[in-house]
Amino acid sequence: NMQRQAVPLLKTEAPYVGTGVEASVAKYSGSSVVSKADGVVEYADAKKIVVKNAKGKDTYYLTEFERSNDETCLNQTPIVRAGDKVKRGEVIADGPSTNQGELALGKNMVVAFMTFDGYNYEDAVILNERLVKDDAFTSIHLQHYEIDCRDTKLGPEEITRDIPNVSEEARKNLDKNGIIKIGTEVKENDILVGKVTPKGVQELSSEEKLLHAIFGEKTREVRDTSLRVPHGTYGIVHDIKVYTKENSDELGAGVSKIVRVYIVQKRKIQVGDKMSGRHGNKGVVSLVLPEEDMPYLPDGRPVDIMLNPMGVPSRMNLGQLLELHLGMAAKNLGVYTATPVFDGASVEEILDMMKEAGIDDDGKVQLINGRTGEPFENRVSVGVMYMLKLHHMVDDKLHARSTGPYSLVTQQPLGGKAQFGGQRFGEMEVWALYAYGAAHVLQEMLTVKSDDVVGRVKVYEALVKGNNISQAGMPEAFRVMIKEFQALGLDIQFIDKEDKIHDLKELEDVEDKEENAISIDEIDAKTLEMMNEVNERKLAKKNQDSVKPSEDEFEEEVEEFDIEDEEDEEIDDLEADFESEEDIIEDLKEMDGEE
């Protein structure tokens, strides 16, 4: 389970202690290139291998720097040279995580089972800084981000360098089409693809009116919808792909263009990354120690990794200790061993090999403290273990939020890194604050840091202006609860400590609401009024054979209704003689969709 989470490393290395099936796994995985027939290598480079055989020539093209589904790098490397003879079925190019045609997911490391100042408590792992410097666990990661151009009701979106309210500094790495140049180093919030979307016609500001008067041109009514680097992401632009209908690319309905940007990262191992052996012995890197501070062997070699011995007894995975000793013996003898799953090396065979390699029977060594130069009190188990770097890396998980998006219903911050969300302060965490009696912290957590809509704005304002923070208001969750009760048919009253009954509407923020909006009751009354008017006219028409009223008269009647400006144009288009009551209701619905 851990092996499938291993990340392909920059430099691969086959294990000293294998199972004997590594070559078969690598060959049949599909990631390596295998010769189709016997022959002689005529040409080999990083892009292709040409093999001459009895029937002619076979050309094998190698994948170079391709992105896998889990955002790692798929690269094939030739392992043959011009003039080499190859047999049918022989591996001629290594894929990711293979070495000389064998599976190579990790690295052979000198491991000591010992504690170190509590830094490897709870399965934590301590690393030698040499592993960072030498790129022992460095991996390449490719991420891709895409943006599409759509045809909207207000007009088509456009990919352009001309983005409103964006400085020249922010656009310096974009080409003339508004797409970032390959090779650019980018960090979070940098523009990758400039895009503008048309927005509805708005009332012009005084500045825009002045510009219009001077230059006789209207400012473009567009908003910035550019593709930017997401928070917490960095890297170098590796590739750009543009898909358009002109190139006969398959695009969705209403999409005119898609731009995809690939960003590459080189990630060294660091504190917070997850590592594992091949026995379920996983842990998180807690400390990267300088080479000179690591405990070292009597011959002066510092160990690479320190693991906690307490990770062995309760889990009973003693295979890791046998691997440790066998690995050390194999390394000293310069051989690679195969110990199959159900027919592996016995303890006696391992002891014989250790004896041959000049290792003590108990596999322990007297280590010397790198910081003091003193030998440690007890001898320590030291050996060679195959360690993997797993896909769970701190760069993907580290996340912090200042202010960001809120949920529409509860008005609480969204959750998760992808949504730039907040940290969940759950029921049990609230209990912990109850237990401490931390009343003010608790109130902050449940109001201004969460869903007290008015309060959080006031707090932000107070922090910016350097004023004292005002008292917290009412959380939105309370209002949601009241509405839920009302939906169940329960009338809930909100009474403060002075026994004053508050109407919930008083507490609502009414700033955004239009004062002249029509209520449903008003519309019902006006509908009846209109219908009566029409019926009277029809009656008059029948009785007196009178002519229909002029358009001017009808417009005057309509203007009596208190309706928002935007809808006036639609009212002008209404005909004077309604066919039926249904038509009136239909027209009213068009006038005010919400009601």
PDB file of N, CA and C in Angstrom, residues 413-443:
ATOM      1  N   PRO A 413     -16.976  30.664   7.222  1.00  0.00           N
ATOM      2  CA  PRO A 413     -15.934  30.448   6.213  1.00  0.00           C
ATOM      3  C   PRO A 413     -16.043  29.056   5.602  1.00  0.00           C
ATOM      4  N   LEU A 414     -15.692  28.939   4.324  1.00  0.00           N
ATOM      5  CA  LEU A 414     -15.677  27.625   3.673  1.00  0.00           C
ATOM      6  C   LEU A 414     -14.563  26.780   4.277  1.00  0.00           C
ATOM      7  N   GLY A 415     -14.560  25.489   3.969  1.00  0.00           N
ATOM      8  CA  GLY A 415     -13.536  24.594   4.524  1.00  0.00           C
ATOM      9  C   GLY A 415     -12.601  24.088   3.446  1.00  0.00           C
ATOM     10  N   GLY A 416     -11.373  23.785   3.829  1.00  0.00           N
ATOM     11  CA  GLY A 416     -10.430  23.138   2.912  1.00  0.00           C
ATOM     12  C   GLY A 416      -9.512  24.105   2.198  1.00  0.00           C
ATOM     13  N   LYS A 417      -8.345  23.581   1.827  1.00  0.00           N
ATOM     14  CA  LYS A 417      -7.322  24.400   1.166  1.00  0.00           C
ATOM     15  C   LYS A 417      -7.784  24.856  -0.216  1.00  0.00           C
ATOM     16  N   ALA A 418      -8.480  23.968  -0.926  1.00  0.00           N
ATOM     17  CA  ALA A 418      -8.898  24.265  -2.303  1.00  0.00           C
ATOM     18  C   ALA A 418      -9.818  25.484  -2.361  1.00  0.00           C
ATOM     19  N   GLN A 419     -10.657  25.660  -1.337  1.00  0.00           N
ATOM     20  CA  GLN A 419     -11.590  26.800  -1.307  1.00  0.00           C
ATOM     21  C   GLN A 419     -11.019  27.996  -0.559  1.00  0.00           C
ATOM     22  N   PHE A 420      -9.733  27.936  -0.185  1.00  0.00           N
ATOM     23  CA  PHE A 420      -9.109  28.957   0.665  1.00  0.00           C
ATOM     24  C   PHE A 420      -9.951  29.125   1.935  1.00  0.00           C
ATOM     25  N   GLY A 421     -10.250  27.997   2.571  1.00  0.00           N
ATOM     26  CA  GLY A 421     -11.163  27.976   3.716  1.00  0.00           C
ATOM     27  C   GLY A 421     -10.481  28.184   5.051  1.00  0.00           C
ATOM     28  N   GLY A 422     -11.303  28.209   6.112  1.00  0.00           N
ATOM     29  CA  GLY A 422     -10.797  28.391   7.473  1.00  0.00           C
ATOM     30  C   GLY A 422     -10.582  27.054   8.167  1.00  0.00           C
ATOM     31  N   GLN A 423     -10.082  27.137   9.403  1.00  0.00           N
ATOM     32  CA  GLN A 423      -9.896  25.914  10.196  1.00  0.00           C
ATOM     33  C   GLN A 423     -11.206  25.589  10.900  1.00  0.00           C
ATOM     34  N   ARG A 424     -11.575  24.324  10.923  1.00  0.00           N
ATOM     35  CA  ARG A 424     -12.824  23.936  11.577  1.00  0.00           C
ATOM     36  C   ARG A 424     -12.645  23.936  13.084  1.00  0.00           C
ATOM     37  N   PHE A 425     -13.490  24.706  13.777  1.00  0.00           N
ATOM     38  CA  PHE A 425     -13.484  24.689  15.239  1.00  0.00           C
ATOM     39  C   PHE A 425     -14.754  23.960  15.653  1.00  0.00           C
ATOM     40  N   GLY A 426     -14.627  22.665  15.874  1.00  0.00           N
ATOM     41  CA  GLY A 426     -15.806  21.803  16.038  1.00  0.00           C
ATOM     42  C   GLY A 426     -16.367  21.785  17.447  1.00  0.00           C
ATOM     43  N   GLU A 427     -17.358  20.917  17.619  1.00  0.00           N
ATOM     44  CA  GLU A 427     -18.059  20.790  18.900  1.00  0.00           C
ATOM     45  C   GLU A 427     -17.089  20.467  20.037  1.00  0.00           C
ATOM     46  N   MET A 428     -16.186  19.524  19.787  1.00  0.00           N
ATOM     47  CA  MET A 428     -15.289  19.075  20.856  1.00  0.00           C
ATOM     48  C   MET A 428     -14.257  20.142  21.220  1.00  0.00           C
ATOM     49  N   GLU A 429     -13.851  20.940  20.216  1.00  0.00           N
ATOM     50  CA  GLU A 429     -12.928  22.045  20.503  1.00  0.00           C
ATOM     51  C   GLU A 429     -13.623  23.104  21.359  1.00  0.00           C
ATOM     52  N   VAL A 430     -14.926  23.313  21.088  1.00  0.00           N
ATOM     53  CA  VAL A 430     -15.715  24.254  21.898  1.00  0.00           C
ATOM     54  C   VAL A 430     -15.763  23.764  23.347  1.00  0.00           C
ATOM     55  N   TRP A 431     -15.928  22.445  23.534  1.00  0.00           N
ATOM     56  CA  TRP A 431     -15.938  21.882  24.896  1.00  0.00           C
ATOM     57  C   TRP A 431     -14.622  22.172  25.616  1.00  0.00           C
ATOM     58  N   ALA A 432     -13.520  22.078  24.845  1.00  0.00           N
ATOM     59  CA  ALA A 432     -12.200  22.326  25.449  1.00  0.00           C
ATOM     60  C   ALA A 432     -12.119  23.756  25.976  1.00  0.00           C
ATOM     61  N   LEU A 433     -12.678  24.708  25.217  1.00  0.00           N
ATOM     62  CA  LEU A 433     -12.655  26.105  25.683  1.00  0.00           C
ATOM     63  C   LEU A 433     -13.612  26.306  26.853  1.00  0.00           C
ATOM     64  N   TYR A 434     -14.753  25.579  26.859  1.00  0.00           N
ATOM     65  CA  TYR A 434     -15.644  25.610  28.035  1.00  0.00           C
ATOM     66  C   TYR A 434     -14.841  25.211  29.271  1.00  0.00           C
ATOM     67  N   ALA A 435     -14.113  24.094  29.123  1.00  0.00           N
ATOM     68  CA  ALA A 435     -13.393  23.511  30.262  1.00  0.00           C
ATOM     69  C   ALA A 435     -12.353  24.480  30.813  1.00  0.00           C
ATOM     70  N   TYR A 436     -11.740  25.265  29.941  1.00  0.00           N
ATOM     71  CA  TYR A 436     -10.739  26.239  30.389  1.00  0.00           C
ATOM     72  C   TYR A 436     -11.386  27.519  30.896  1.00  0.00           C
ATOM     73  N   GLY A 437     -12.684  27.698  30.617  1.00  0.00           N
ATOM     74  CA  GLY A 437     -13.349  28.938  31.003  1.00  0.00           C
ATOM     75  C   GLY A 437     -12.881  30.116  30.162  1.00  0.00           C
ATOM     76  N   ALA A 438     -12.428  29.834  28.940  1.00  0.00           N
ATOM     77  CA  ALA A 438     -11.901  30.904  28.078  1.00  0.00           C
ATOM     78  C   ALA A 438     -13.055  31.569  27.337  1.00  0.00           C
ATOM     79  N   ALA A 439     -13.841  32.362  28.082  1.00  0.00           N
ATOM     80  CA  ALA A 439     -15.100  32.897  27.556  1.00  0.00           C
ATOM     81  C   ALA A 439     -14.898  33.835  26.371  1.00  0.00           C
ATOM     82  N   HIS A 440     -13.908  34.714  26.455  1.00  0.00           N
ATOM     83  CA  HIS A 440     -13.731  35.707  25.388  1.00  0.00           C
ATOM     84  C   HIS A 440     -13.217  35.066  24.105  1.00  0.00           C
ATOM     85  N   VAL A 441     -12.295  34.128  24.251  1.00  0.00           N
ATOM     86  CA  VAL A 441     -11.781  33.409  23.077  1.00  0.00           C
ATOM     87  C   VAL A 441     -12.932  32.660  22.417  1.00  0.00           C
ATOM     88  N   LEU A 442     -13.756  32.022  23.253  1.00  0.00           N
ATOM     89  CA  LEU A 442     -14.889  31.239  22.749  1.00  0.00           C
ATOM     90  C   LEU A 442     -15.869  32.140  22.003  1.00  0.00           C
ATOM     91  N   GLN A 443     -16.172  33.303  22.607  1.00  0.00           N
ATOM     92  CA  GLN A 443     -17.120  34.214  21.951  1.00  0.00           C
ATOM     93  C   GLN A 443     -16.584  34.670  20.592  1.00  0.00           C
TER      94      GLN A 443
END
